[in-house]
Coordinates of C-alpha atoms in Angstrom, one line a residue:
M7 CA 96.7 -24.7 18.7
R8 CA 93.0 -24.0 18.3
F9 CA 90.6 -26.1 17.3
P10 CA 88.9 -24.6 14.3
E11 CA 86.1 -22.2 14.6
A12 CA 84.2 -24.0 11.8
R13 CA 84.5 -27.3 13.4
I14 CA 82.7 -25.2 16.4
Q15 CA 80.2 -24.0 14.6
E16 CA 79.1 -27.4 13.5
A17 CA 78.7 -28.3 17.4
I18 CA 76.2 -25.8 17.8
L19 CA 74.5 -29.0 16.0
H20 CA 75.4 -31.6 18.4
T21 CA 73.1 -34.0 19.6
D22 CA 74.2 -33.1 23.7
P23 CA 73.1 -30.2 24.9
N24 CA 75.5 -29.0 27.4
I25 CA 78.0 -29.3 23.7
R26 CA 75.2 -26.7 21.7
Q27 CA 75.3 -24.8 25.1
R28 CA 79.3 -24.8 24.9
A29 CA 79.6 -24.0 21.0
T30 CA 77.1 -21.2 21.3
S31 CA 78.9 -19.6 23.9
Y32 CA 82.0 -19.3 22.2
F33 CA 80.7 -17.6 20.1
A34 CA 78.1 -15.0 21.9
N35 CA 80.1 -14.5 24.8
S36 CA 83.2 -12.9 22.5
Y37 CA 80.4 -10.8 20.8
S38 CA 80.8 -12.4 17.4
S39 CA 80.0 -10.3 14.6
D40 CA 78.7 -13.5 12.5
P41 CA 75.3 -13.8 11.4
A42 CA 75.4 -17.0 10.4
I43 CA 75.6 -18.3 14.1
M44 CA 72.2 -17.2 15.1
S45 CA 70.7 -18.9 11.9
L46 CA 72.4 -22.4 13.2
V47 CA 71.1 -21.5 17.1
I48 CA 67.9 -21.0 15.0
K49 CA 68.5 -24.6 13.4
A50 CA 69.3 -26.3 16.7
V51 CA 66.4 -25.3 18.1
E52 CA 64.4 -26.7 15.5
T53 CA 65.9 -30.2 15.3
F54 CA 66.5 -30.9 19.0
G55 CA 63.1 -29.1 20.6
R56 CA 61.9 -26.2 22.7
Q57 CA 62.3 -28.3 26.3
D58 CA 65.8 -26.6 27.3
A59 CA 66.5 -24.2 24.3
H60 CA 66.1 -21.3 26.2
H61 CA 70.2 -21.6 27.1
L62 CA 70.4 -21.6 23.7
I63 CA 68.4 -18.7 23.2
G64 CA 69.5 -16.7 26.4
L65 CA 73.2 -16.8 24.5
S66 CA 71.6 -15.7 21.5
R67 CA 71.0 -11.7 23.4
D68 CA 74.8 -10.7 22.6
L69 CA 74.7 -13.0 18.7
P70 CA 73.7 -10.4 15.7
Q71 CA 70.2 -10.7 14.5
T72 CA 69.0 -10.2 10.8
E73 CA 65.5 -9.8 9.5
E74 CA 64.6 -13.2 9.4
T75 CA 65.9 -14.4 12.9
I76 CA 64.2 -11.4 13.8
G77 CA 61.1 -12.8 12.4
W78 CA 61.4 -16.3 13.5
I79 CA 61.7 -14.7 17.2
I80 CA 58.3 -13.0 16.6
D81 CA 57.2 -16.2 14.9
E82 CA 57.9 -18.0 18.4
L83 CA 56.3 -15.7 20.7
N84 CA 53.4 -16.1 18.4
E85 CA 53.0 -20.2 19.2
E86 CA 50.7 -20.9 21.2
E87 CA 52.9 -23.5 23.0
S88 CA 55.5 -21.9 24.0
D89 CA 54.1 -19.8 26.7
Q90 CA 54.4 -23.8 28.9
N91 CA 58.6 -22.8 28.8
G92 CA 58.6 -19.3 31.1
N93 CA 62.4 -19.2 30.7
Y94 CA 62.4 -19.8 26.5
I95 CA 59.2 -17.1 26.2
F96 CA 61.8 -14.7 28.3
N97 CA 64.7 -15.1 26.4
L98 CA 63.1 -14.7 23.5
S99 CA 61.8 -11.2 24.1
M100 CA 65.4 -10.4 25.3
V101 CA 66.6 -10.9 22.4
L102 CA 64.5 -8.8 21.3
V103 CA 65.0 -6.1 23.7
H104 CA 69.0 -5.8 23.0
A105 CA 68.8 -6.5 19.0
D106 CA 69.4 -3.2 16.7
P107 CA 66.6 -0.9 17.0
A108 CA 66.9 -0.6 13.1
L109 CA 65.5 -4.0 12.6
L110 CA 63.3 -4.0 15.3
L111 CA 61.2 -1.0 14.3
P112 CA 60.0 -2.1 10.6
R113 CA 58.6 -5.1 13.0
E114 CA 57.5 -2.9 16.0
S115 CA 53.8 -3.3 16.2
D116 CA 54.4 -7.3 15.4
I117 CA 56.4 -7.1 18.7
L118 CA 54.4 -5.4 20.7
E119 CA 51.2 -7.2 19.9
A120 CA 53.1 -11.2 20.2
R121 CA 51.2 -13.0 21.6
N122 CA 53.6 -13.9 24.4
F123 CA 56.1 -10.9 24.3
L124 CA 56.6 -10.1 28.2
Q125 CA 54.5 -7.3 29.4
D126 CA 57.3 -5.9 31.1
L127 CA 59.8 -5.3 28.5
R128 CA 57.6 -3.5 26.2
T129 CA 58.7 -0.4 27.6
P130 CA 62.6 -1.5 26.9
V131 CA 61.9 -1.9 23.3
V132 CA 59.9 0.8 22.8
E133 CA 62.9 3.6 24.8
H134 CA 64.9 1.4 22.4
L135 CA 63.1 2.6 19.1
Q136 CA 62.9 5.9 20.4
M137 CA 66.7 6.6 20.8
L138 CA 66.6 6.0 17.0
S139 CA 66.0 9.7 16.6
W140 CA 68.3 11.2 19.2
D141 CA 71.2 12.9 17.9
A142 CA 74.8 12.4 19.9
A143 CA 73.8 15.8 21.8
T144 CA 70.6 14.2 22.7
C145 CA 72.3 11.3 23.9
W146 CA 75.0 12.6 26.5
Q147 CA 72.1 15.0 27.9
K148 CA 70.2 11.6 29.0
L149 CA 73.2 9.8 29.7
E150 CA 74.6 12.6 32.0
E151 CA 70.7 12.8 33.0
F152 CA 70.9 9.4 34.2
C153 CA 74.1 9.4 36.2
E154 CA 72.7 12.8 38.2
E155 CA 69.8 11.3 39.0
S156 CA 71.2 8.1 40.3
K157 CA 74.6 9.8 41.8
D158 CA 73.3 8.2 45.5
K159 CA 72.2 5.6 44.6
R160 CA 74.9 2.5 45.9
Y161 CA 74.2 -0.7 44.0
V162 CA 73.3 -1.9 41.0
N163 CA 69.6 -3.2 41.4
E164 CA 68.7 0.3 42.9
V165 CA 68.9 2.3 39.3
N166 CA 67.8 0.9 35.9
L167 CA 70.8 -0.2 34.3
S168 CA 69.0 -1.6 31.5
Y169 CA 67.8 1.8 30.6
A170 CA 71.5 3.5 31.0
N171 CA 73.4 0.6 28.5
Q172 CA 70.6 1.0 26.1
I173 CA 71.7 5.0 25.6
V174 CA 75.1 4.1 25.1
E175 CA 74.5 1.5 22.7
A176 CA 72.3 5.1 21.2
L177 CA 75.6 6.9 21.6
A178 CA 77.9 4.2 20.1
R179 CA 76.6 4.9 16.3
Y180 CA 78.5 7.9 16.4
G181 CA 81.8 6.2 17.1
D182 CA 84.4 7.7 16.6
E183 CA 82.9 11.6 17.4
C184 CA 82.7 9.8 20.9
E185 CA 86.6 9.6 21.5
Q186 CA 87.7 12.7 23.0
K187 CA 84.9 13.2 25.4
V188 CA 85.9 9.6 26.2
R189 CA 89.3 9.9 26.9
E190 CA 88.3 13.1 29.1
C191 CA 86.3 11.1 31.7
L192 CA 88.7 8.0 31.9
E193 CA 91.2 10.4 32.7
L194 CA 89.2 12.1 35.3
K195 CA 90.3 11.3 38.8
L196 CA 88.0 11.8 41.8
D197 CA 88.9 11.6 45.9
D198 CA 85.2 10.5 46.3
Y199 CA 83.0 8.6 44.2
S200 CA 80.3 8.1 46.2
H201 CA 78.2 10.2 46.0
H202 CA 79.5 11.5 42.7
P203 CA 78.0 11.3 38.8
M204 CA 80.7 9.2 37.8
K205 CA 80.0 6.6 40.4
W206 CA 78.1 5.4 37.2
L207 CA 79.2 7.1 34.6
E208 CA 82.7 5.8 34.5
P209 CA 81.2 2.0 33.9
L210 CA 79.1 3.4 31.2
I211 CA 82.3 5.6 29.9
V212 CA 84.2 2.5 29.6
R213 CA 81.1 0.2 28.2
L214 CA 80.6 3.3 25.2
A215 CA 84.6 2.5 24.4
G216 CA 84.0 -1.4 23.9
Q217 CA 81.3 -0.7 21.4
T218 CA 83.0 1.8 19.8
N219 CA 86.6 -0.6 19.9
L220 CA 87.8 2.8 20.7
V221 CA 91.6 1.1 20.5
S222 CA 93.0 4.5 21.5
V223 CA 91.8 4.3 25.0
I224 CA 93.3 0.8 26.1
P225 CA 95.8 2.0 28.2
Q226 CA 92.8 3.8 30.4
I227 CA 90.6 1.0 30.7
V228 CA 93.6 -1.2 31.8
A229 CA 94.4 1.3 34.2
K230 CA 90.5 1.2 35.3
L231 CA 90.7 -2.4 35.6
H232 CA 93.4 -1.9 38.2
I233 CA 90.9 -0.5 40.5
G234 CA 89.3 -3.8 41.4
A235 CA 85.1 -2.4 41.7
D236 CA 83.0 -5.0 40.5
L237 CA 81.1 -3.5 38.4
L238 CA 83.7 -1.3 36.4
S239 CA 85.9 -4.2 36.1
Q240 CA 83.6 -6.1 34.6
E241 CA 83.1 -3.5 31.8
C242 CA 86.8 -3.2 31.6
A243 CA 86.8 -6.7 31.0
D244 CA 83.8 -6.7 28.6
A245 CA 85.2 -3.5 26.9
L246 CA 88.5 -4.8 26.1
T247 CA 86.8 -8.3 24.7
R248 CA 85.3 -6.1 22.4
I249 CA 88.1 -4.1 21.1
G250 CA 89.9 -7.6 21.2
T251 CA 93.2 -6.2 19.1
P252 CA 96.6 -7.8 19.7
S253 CA 97.3 -4.7 22.0
V254 CA 94.8 -5.4 24.1
V255 CA 96.2 -9.0 25.0
Q256 CA 99.5 -7.2 25.1
A257 CA 98.6 -5.0 27.4
I258 CA 97.0 -7.6 30.1
A259 CA 100.4 -9.4 29.5
E260 CA 102.5 -7.0 30.9
A261 CA 100.1 -5.4 33.7
F262 CA 99.2 -9.3 34.6
P263 CA 102.5 -10.6 36.7
A264 CA 102.9 -7.8 39.4
A265 CA 99.1 -6.7 39.5
K266 CA 96.9 -7.8 42.7
R267 CA 94.2 -10.5 42.1
P268 CA 90.8 -8.8 41.0
F269 CA 93.2 -7.3 38.0
R270 CA 94.0 -11.0 36.9
V271 CA 90.7 -12.4 37.8
Y272 CA 89.1 -10.0 35.9
S273 CA 91.8 -9.7 32.9
I274 CA 91.3 -13.4 32.3
G275 CA 88.1 -12.7 30.7
P276 CA 89.7 -11.1 27.4
L277 CA 92.2 -13.5 27.2
E278 CA 89.5 -16.4 27.3
R279 CA 86.8 -14.4 24.6
I280 CA 90.0 -12.9 22.3
H281 CA 90.1 -15.6 19.5
S282 CA 93.5 -15.9 18.7
D283 CA 97.1 -17.6 19.3
L284 CA 98.5 -14.7 20.9
A285 CA 95.3 -15.0 23.6
V286 CA 96.0 -18.7 24.0
A287 CA 100.2 -18.0 24.1
T288 CA 99.9 -15.5 27.1
C289 CA 97.3 -17.5 28.7
L290 CA 100.0 -20.4 28.7
K291 CA 103.2 -18.3 29.8
L292 CA 101.1 -16.6 32.5
F293 CA 100.0 -20.1 33.7
E294 CA 103.9 -20.6 34.5
V295 CA 104.6 -17.7 36.3
E296 CA 100.9 -17.7 38.5
K297 CA 100.9 -19.1 41.6
D298 CA 97.7 -18.3 43.1
G299 CA 95.1 -21.7 42.8
D300 CA 92.1 -19.9 41.6
V301 CA 93.1 -17.5 38.8
R302 CA 95.4 -20.7 37.7
S303 CA 92.2 -22.7 37.5
D304 CA 90.7 -19.7 35.7
L305 CA 93.5 -19.5 33.0
A306 CA 93.0 -23.2 32.3
H307 CA 89.7 -22.5 31.7
A308 CA 90.1 -19.9 29.6
L309 CA 92.3 -22.3 27.9
L310 CA 89.5 -24.8 27.5
F311 CA 87.4 -22.2 26.2
Q312 CA 89.5 -21.5 23.6
F313 CA 89.4 -25.0 22.4
A314 CA 93.5 -24.9 22.7
H315 CA 94.8 -28.2 22.9
E316 CA 97.7 -27.5 25.1
G317 CA 95.0 -26.9 27.5
I318 CA 93.8 -30.0 28.1
E319 CA 97.0 -31.4 29.0
L320 CA 97.3 -28.9 31.6
A321 CA 93.8 -29.2 33.1
R322 CA 94.4 -33.0 33.5
Q323 CA 97.5 -32.5 35.3
M324 CA 95.3 -29.6 37.7
L325 CA 93.1 -32.7 38.6
I326 CA 95.0 -36.1 38.9
G327 CA 94.9 -37.5 42.0
K328 CA 93.3 -34.4 43.4
K329 CA 90.1 -35.0 45.8
L330 CA 88.3 -32.5 43.9
D331 CA 86.0 -29.6 45.4
F332 CA 83.4 -27.6 44.2
E333 CA 85.9 -25.8 42.1
G334 CA 88.2 -28.6 40.6
K335 CA 84.9 -30.3 39.8
G336 CA 84.0 -27.8 37.3
L337 CA 87.1 -27.6 35.4
R338 CA 87.2 -31.7 35.5
S339 CA 83.6 -31.3 34.2
Y340 CA 84.4 -28.2 31.6
L341 CA 87.7 -30.3 30.2
L342 CA 85.1 -33.3 29.6
E343 CA 82.9 -31.0 28.0
T344 CA 85.4 -29.7 26.0
C345 CA 87.2 -33.1 24.8
T346 CA 84.1 -34.1 24.1
L347 CA 83.7 -31.2 21.4
M348 CA 87.5 -32.0 20.0
G349 CA 86.7 -35.5 19.9
E350 CA 90.3 -35.9 21.8
R351 CA 90.8 -38.1 24.5
F352 CA 93.1 -38.5 27.4
R353 CA 93.8 -41.4 29.7
E354 CA 91.6 -40.8 32.3
Y355 CA 88.4 -39.6 30.3
E356 CA 86.1 -42.3 30.5
E357 CA 86.2 -43.0 34.2
W358 CA 86.0 -39.5 35.2
L359 CA 83.1 -39.3 32.3
A360 CA 81.5 -42.0 34.8
T361 CA 82.0 -40.1 37.9
E362 CA 80.6 -37.1 36.5
K363 CA 77.4 -38.9 35.4
A364 CA 77.1 -40.7 39.0
E365 CA 77.8 -37.1 40.9
K366 CA 75.2 -35.8 38.9
A367 CA 72.5 -38.3 39.1
A368 CA 72.8 -38.4 42.8
H369 CA 72.6 -34.8 42.8
F370 CA 69.1 -35.0 41.2
R371 CA 68.4 -37.3 43.4
R372 CA 68.4 -35.6 46.3
V373 CA 67.1 -32.5 44.8
K374 CA 64.3 -34.2 43.8
E375 CA 64.4 -35.8 47.6
L376 CA 64.3 -32.1 49.2
E377 CA 61.2 -30.8 46.4
G378 CA 59.1 -29.0 48.8
D379 CA 61.7 -28.5 51.7
P380 CA 63.5 -25.1 50.9
A381 CA 65.0 -25.3 54.1
G382 CA 66.4 -28.7 52.9
L383 CA 67.5 -27.3 49.2
F384 CA 69.3 -24.0 50.9
K385 CA 71.2 -26.7 53.4
F386 CA 72.2 -29.2 50.6
A387 CA 73.3 -26.3 48.5
L388 CA 75.3 -24.7 51.1
E389 CA 76.9 -28.4 51.3
Q390 CA 77.7 -28.1 47.8
L391 CA 79.5 -25.2 47.5
T392 CA 81.5 -25.5 50.8
G393 CA 82.2 -29.6 50.0
K394 CA 81.0 -29.8 53.5
E395 CA 77.8 -31.7 55.5
T396 CA 76.4 -29.2 58.5
D397 CA 74.8 -31.7 61.3
D398 CA 71.3 -30.6 60.4
T399 CA 71.6 -31.6 56.6
R400 CA 73.4 -34.8 57.4
K401 CA 70.4 -35.7 60.0
L402 CA 68.1 -34.5 56.4
K403 CA 69.5 -36.8 54.3
P404 CA 68.5 -40.0 53.8
S405 CA 70.0 -43.0 52.0
L406 CA 69.8 -42.8 48.6
P407 CA 68.4 -45.5 46.5
S408 CA 70.8 -47.8 44.8
A409 CA 68.3 -47.4 41.4
P410 CA 68.8 -44.5 38.9
G411 CA 66.1 -42.1 40.2
L412 CA 64.4 -39.6 37.7
T413 CA 66.2 -37.0 36.0
L414 CA 65.5 -33.9 36.5
P415 CA 65.7 -31.5 33.9
H416 CA 69.3 -29.4 34.0
Q417 CA 68.0 -26.1 34.7
Q418 CA 65.9 -27.2 37.6
A419 CA 68.9 -28.5 39.6
S420 CA 71.4 -26.3 38.4
K421 CA 69.2 -23.7 40.8
Q422 CA 71.1 -25.9 43.9
K423 CA 74.9 -26.3 42.1
V424 CA 75.8 -23.6 40.4
G425 CA 79.9 -22.6 39.5
R426 CA 81.1 -19.7 38.7
N427 CA 81.8 -20.7 35.3
D428 CA 78.6 -22.2 35.0
F429 CA 75.4 -21.4 33.6
C430 CA 73.9 -19.1 35.1
P431 CA 70.3 -20.2 36.4
C432 CA 68.3 -17.4 35.7
G433 CA 68.0 -18.8 32.1
S434 CA 70.1 -16.2 30.4
G435 CA 73.0 -18.9 29.2
K436 CA 75.7 -17.0 30.2
K437 CA 78.3 -17.8 33.0
F438 CA 77.4 -17.4 36.2
K439 CA 80.2 -15.2 37.4
K440 CA 79.3 -13.1 34.2
C441 CA 75.3 -12.9 35.0
C442 CA 74.1 -13.5 38.3
L443 CA 77.1 -14.0 40.3
L444 CA 77.7 -10.2 39.6
K445 CA 74.7 -8.5 41.1
N446 CA 75.2 -10.0 44.1

């Protein structure tokens, strides 16, 4: 049974910033179409202040905007004090880059002339607005030209995917007109993609299928998910999430047990983000037969993300009596966070909560001690990730003070300790595994 969504919305205004982020991510990561969510985010920022608000605003890139919310963002970018928080300014600017260009067009000059709007993002906004005038034929031409020009590029950071994604968004306005060409592209099979435009066109076409909600190509997208390439797999997972029908969940459930590990890992994303009782039941069923510990952990995370009551005891049983590694601590943190938001408690709740607080305090003190020592910070980060201390790290590590030390802002510490299911340290507000982990 899932926690009521109305109660999750209320948690966007929770006093704990981590709970606010969790509640917002529930809607943002699932591509919610509810414009009320952004209004609640704005209310949270105005209620609790802007010091850590960049996380909420980063998540808001994937929330629908309105004329009123666009106006609020422009006003924030014109505030003199806002330039004191670079992450906040960056994410406010990025929300505008990702917003519906039809909403931006009447405010174009206000956006471009805003005091703190980032200069580097002016071109993407202008390009986005120019695409409003493109017809379907122009969109296809521009998309194919991009892929042709990029065919010899090997890595994501060598091409301007943000620009290509904007073309896809412009093309998605033509909806069902794209279906036949999308189907033809997805059915094309090549022996060698290394110097072919399809290397980039294929994931972009999958993205288009998701943005146009093409239910008819669900089998082709699921088939692409078996390939295991990072960019393509992530686009497949996102597209299936956007389509979000019961047939998506059923298709994943049928393919999951016999599929290779990359398919199972990526396909959990839609099961996590499609809010339905069927998705919860599917996660529980797959958990029973899954043998891989990391995949089981991801399924447990998915149930907790869904705020499914069944996930609480399941995650608890995975943690009891175990010496927790990095991923285990991440699951424990997620479990505690989920129970706090839902008002649920289990036998070890208070003990585990106290342990986590102590570990975080020690972590922040250690980061403080290593300020100005990049090599020491790097070694400490490796220690946190691997759970092992190197000889060099032990030599560097002084004894921790018995009195509580200074607690650093969350975003500074997160640069040293980032799990796949933690918020990304870039400030986007997304999980690391759905953000910068994909770029590494």
